CSV table of C-alpha atoms in Angstrom, one decimal:
chain,number,residue,atom,x,y,z
M,1487,MET,CA,0.0,0.0,0.0
M,1488,ARG,CA,2.8,2.4,0.9
M,1489,LEU,CA,4.5,1.6,-2.4
M,1490,ILE,CA,1.3,2.5,-4.4
M,1491,THR,CA,1.0,5.8,-2.4
M,1492,LEU,CA,4.7,6.6,-3.2
M,1493,ILE,CA,4.1,5.8,-6.8
M,1494,LEU,CA,1.0,8.0,-6.9
M,1495,ILE,CA,2.9,10.9,-5.2
M,1496,LEU,CA,5.8,10.7,-7.6
M,1497,SER,CA,3.7,10.3,-10.6
M,1498,SER,CA,1.4,13.1,-9.7
M,1499,LEU,CA,3.9,15.6,-10.9
M,1500,LEU,CA,2.9,14.6,-14.5
M,1501,PHE,CA,-0.4,15.6,-16.1
M,1502,ALA,CA,-2.9,12.9,-15.3
M,1503,GLU,CA,-5.1,12.4,-18.3
M,1504,ARG,CA,-7.3,9.7,-16.7
M,1505,ILE,CA,-7.8,8.6,-13.1
M,1506,VAL,CA,-9.4,5.2,-13.0
M,1507,LEU,CA,-11.2,4.3,-9.7
M,1508,LYS,CA,-11.6,0.8,-8.4
M,1509,THR,CA,-15.4,1.2,-9.1
M,1510,GLY,CA,-14.5,1.5,-12.8
M,1511,GLU,CA,-15.4,5.2,-12.9
M,1512,VAL,CA,-12.9,7.4,-14.9
M,1513,ILE,CA,-12.1,11.0,-13.9
M,1514,THR,CA,-10.1,13.2,-16.2
M,1515,GLY,CA,-8.0,15.9,-14.6
M,1516,LYS,CA,-4.7,16.8,-13.0
M,1517,ILE,CA,-3.6,15.8,-9.5
M,1518,ILE,CA,-2.5,19.1,-7.9
M,1519,GLY,CA,-1.8,17.9,-4.3
M,1520,TYR,CA,-2.6,15.6,-1.4
M,1521,GLU,CA,-4.2,16.1,2.0
M,1522,GLY,CA,-3.6,13.1,4.2
M,1523,ASP,CA,-5.2,10.2,2.5
M,1524,LEU,CA,-7.0,12.4,-0.1
M,1525,ALA,CA,-5.7,13.2,-3.6
M,1526,ILE,CA,-6.8,16.7,-4.8
M,1527,VAL,CA,-7.7,16.6,-8.5
M,1528,LYS,CA,-8.4,19.6,-10.7
M,1529,THR,CA,-11.0,18.8,-13.3
M,1530,SER,CA,-13.0,20.9,-15.8
M,1531,TYR,CA,-15.8,21.0,-13.1
M,1532,GLY,CA,-13.5,22.2,-10.4
M,1533,GLU,CA,-11.4,20.6,-7.7
M,1534,ILE,CA,-12.4,17.3,-6.2
M,1535,LYS,CA,-10.9,15.1,-3.4
M,1536,ILE,CA,-10.6,11.4,-3.9
M,1537,GLU,CA,-9.5,8.9,-1.3
M,1538,LYS,CA,-6.1,7.4,-2.4
M,1539,ASP,CA,-7.2,3.8,-1.7
M,1540,LYS,CA,-10.1,4.1,-4.1
M,1541,ILE,CA,-7.8,4.9,-7.0
M,1542,SER,CA,-7.1,1.8,-9.2
M,1543,LYS,CA,-4.6,3.4,-11.6
M,1544,ILE,CA,-3.6,6.7,-13.2
M,1545,GLU,CA,-3.1,6.9,-17.0
M,1546,TYR,CA,-0.9,9.8,-18.0
M,1547,GLU,CA,-1.0,11.8,-21.2
M,1548,THR,CA,1.7,10.6,-23.5
M,1549,LEU,CA,3.7,13.3,-25.1
M,1550,PRO,CA,4.5,12.8,-28.8
M,1551,LYS,CA,8.1,11.8,-29.5
M,1552,GLU,CA,10.1,14.5,-31.1
M,1553,GLU,CA,11.2,13.6,-34.5
M,1554,PRO,CA,14.7,14.6,-35.5
M,1555,THR,CA,14.5,17.5,-37.9
M,1556,LYS,CA,16.9,18.5,-40.5
M,1557,PRO,CA,18.4,22.0,-40.0
M,1558,GLU,CA,17.0,24.5,-42.5
M,1559,GLU,CA,19.3,26.1,-44.9
M,1560,PRO,CA,19.8,29.8,-44.2
M,1561,LYS,CA,17.7,32.0,-46.5
M,1562,SER,CA,19.2,35.1,-47.9
M,1563,ILE,CA,17.3,38.1,-46.6
M,1564,VAL,CA,17.3,41.4,-48.5
M,1565,MET,CA,16.4,44.1,-46.1
M,1566,LYS,CA,14.8,47.1,-47.5
M,1567,ARG,CA,15.8,50.3,-45.8
M,1568,GLY,CA,12.3,51.8,-45.3
M,1569,TYR,CA,10.8,54.8,-43.7
M,1570,GLN,CA,10.9,53.5,-40.1
M,1571,LEU,CA,14.6,52.7,-40.3
M,1572,GLY,CA,15.3,56.1,-41.9
M,1573,TYR,CA,13.3,57.9,-39.2
M,1574,SER,CA,15.1,56.1,-36.4
M,1575,GLU,CA,18.5,56.8,-37.9
M,1576,GLY,CA,17.6,60.5,-38.6
M,1577,LYS,CA,16.3,60.9,-35.0
M,1578,LEU,CA,19.6,59.5,-33.7
M,1579,GLU,CA,21.7,61.7,-35.9
M,1580,GLY,CA,19.6,64.8,-35.0
M,1581,SER,CA,20.0,64.1,-31.3
M,1582,ARG,CA,23.8,64.4,-31.7
M,1583,LYS,CA,23.5,68.0,-33.0
M,1584,SER,CA,24.3,70.7,-30.5
M,1585,ALA,CA,21.6,73.2,-29.6
M,1586,SER,CA,23.7,75.5,-27.4
M,1587,ASP,CA,22.9,78.4,-29.7
M,1588,TRP,CA,19.2,78.0,-28.8
M,1589,MET,CA,20.1,78.0,-25.1
M,1590,MET,CA,21.8,81.3,-25.6
M,1591,ILE,CA,18.8,82.7,-27.6
M,1592,GLY,CA,16.5,81.5,-24.7
M,1593,CYS,CA,18.8,83.0,-22.1
M,1594,GLY,CA,19.0,86.4,-23.8
M,1595,SER,CA,15.3,86.6,-24.5
M,1596,GLY,CA,14.5,85.5,-20.9
M,1597,PHE,CA,17.0,88.1,-19.5
M,1598,LEU,CA,15.6,90.9,-21.6
M,1599,PHE,CA,11.9,90.1,-21.7
M,1600,GLY,CA,11.4,87.8,-18.7
M,1601,CYS,CA,9.1,84.8,-18.9
M,1602,LEU,CA,7.4,86.1,-22.0
M,1603,GLY,CA,10.7,86.2,-23.9
M,1604,GLY,CA,11.8,82.8,-22.7
M,1605,GLY,CA,8.4,81.4,-23.7
M,1606,ILE,CA,8.5,82.9,-27.2
M,1607,ALA,CA,12.0,81.5,-27.7
M,1608,THR,CA,10.8,78.0,-26.5
M,1609,VAL,CA,7.8,78.0,-28.9
M,1610,ILE,CA,10.0,79.1,-31.8
M,1611,GLY,CA,12.5,76.4,-30.9
M,1612,TYR,CA,9.9,73.6,-30.8
M,1613,SER,CA,8.3,74.7,-34.1
M,1614,SER,CA,11.5,74.9,-36.2
M,1615,GLY,CA,13.5,71.8,-37.0
M,1616,ASP,CA,16.7,71.6,-39.1
M,1617,THR,CA,17.2,69.8,-42.3
M,1618,PRO,CA,20.3,67.5,-42.3
M,1619,VAL,CA,23.3,68.7,-44.3
M,1620,THR,CA,23.8,65.2,-45.8
M,1621,ILE,CA,21.2,62.5,-46.3
M,1622,PRO,CA,22.5,58.9,-46.4
M,1623,LYS,CA,21.9,57.0,-49.6
M,1624,GLY,CA,18.8,54.9,-49.7
M,1625,ASP,CA,15.4,54.6,-51.3
M,1626,ASP,CA,12.8,57.5,-51.2
M,1627,GLU,CA,11.0,56.2,-48.2
M,1628,TYR,CA,14.3,55.9,-46.2
M,1629,SER,CA,15.4,59.4,-47.2
M,1630,LYS,CA,12.0,60.8,-46.3
M,1631,GLY,CA,12.0,59.1,-42.9
M,1632,PHE,CA,15.6,60.2,-42.2
M,1633,VAL,CA,14.8,63.9,-42.9
M,1634,GLU,CA,11.6,63.8,-40.7
M,1635,GLY,CA,13.4,62.0,-37.9
M,1636,TYR,CA,16.3,64.5,-38.0
M,1637,ARG,CA,13.8,67.4,-38.0
M,1638,ASP,CA,11.8,66.0,-35.1
M,1639,ALA,CA,15.0,65.5,-33.0
M,1640,THR,CA,16.3,68.9,-33.7
M,1641,LYS,CA,13.0,70.5,-32.9
M,1642,SER,CA,12.9,68.8,-29.5
M,1643,LYS,CA,16.5,69.8,-28.7
M,1644,LYS,CA,16.0,73.4,-29.8
M,1645,GLY,CA,12.9,73.8,-27.8
M,1646,SER,CA,14.2,72.2,-24.6
M,1647,SER,CA,17.5,74.2,-24.8
M,1648,ALA,CA,15.5,77.4,-25.4
M,1649,LEU,CA,13.4,76.6,-22.4
M,1650,VAL,CA,16.3,76.0,-20.1
M,1651,GLY,CA,18.0,79.1,-21.4
M,1652,GLY,CA,14.8,81.2,-20.9
M,1653,ILE,CA,14.6,80.0,-17.3
M,1654,ILE,CA,18.3,80.8,-16.6
M,1655,GLY,CA,17.9,84.3,-18.3
M,1656,THR,CA,14.7,85.1,-16.4
M,1657,LEU,CA,16.2,84.0,-13.0
M,1658,SER,CA,19.4,86.0,-13.8
M,1659,ALA,CA,17.5,89.1,-14.5
M,1660,ALA,CA,15.3,88.6,-11.4
M,1661,ALA,CA,18.5,88.1,-9.3
M,1662,ILE,CA,20.1,91.3,-10.6
M,1663,ILE,CA,16.9,93.3,-10.0
M,1664,PHE,CA,16.7,91.9,-6.5
M,1665,ILE,CA,20.4,92.7,-5.8
M,1666,ILE,CA,19.9,96.3,-7.1
M,1667,LEU,CA,16.7,96.8,-5.0
M,1668,VAL,CA,18.4,95.4,-1.8
M,1669,SER,CA,21.6,97.5,-2.3
M,1670,THR,CA,19.6,100.8,-2.8
M,1671,GLY,CA,17.6,100.1,0.3
M,1672,GLU,CA,14.2,100.4,-1.2
C-alpha cells in the first residue's frame, strides 16, 4: 500500500489524463496535491478530493516523441531600408546635433523680456527643425524618414534648450533686479 502511495505521489507531478477508480469510474484531470489520504484533482468541473485507496490506476497523457529535424538552410534576406529605419537613424543623428545656440537665444530673451521672452524662444525652438546637411543614400522612403526623424529630433533639442536658457535668463534678470533693490535700500 505504501509503495502505491509513493508511486502516486511521484507520478502526480505529471499531467494525469485519466484517473481510474476501483469502481470503474474514470475521472479526467490533474492531481494538484494531497491532504492526508486524499488526492486533490483539478478537473474541468473544479477541484475534487478522492481517497487514495479508491484509485485503481492513473493513466498519463503521453507526449509525442520528437522527430529529428533537419536544420533548415539559411535563406538570404534582402532588407529594405524603409521609412521607419530612416526615421530612427535620422532621429539619432539629429539628437547628436548641438543646440547651445538655442540655449543662448533663450537665455538672452529671458534676460531681456522675462518669462514672455523665454516662452517665445521656446515656442519658436519647438516649431522649427533643421534639415540634415547630408542625407545617407537609400530609397525614397528611407530618405523621407531620415529627414523627418532628424527634423523632429532637432525641434525637440532646440525647444528644450531654449526653455532651459529662458529659465536661466529670467532668473538671472530677477536676481540682478533683487540685488539692485536690496543694495539701494528700497
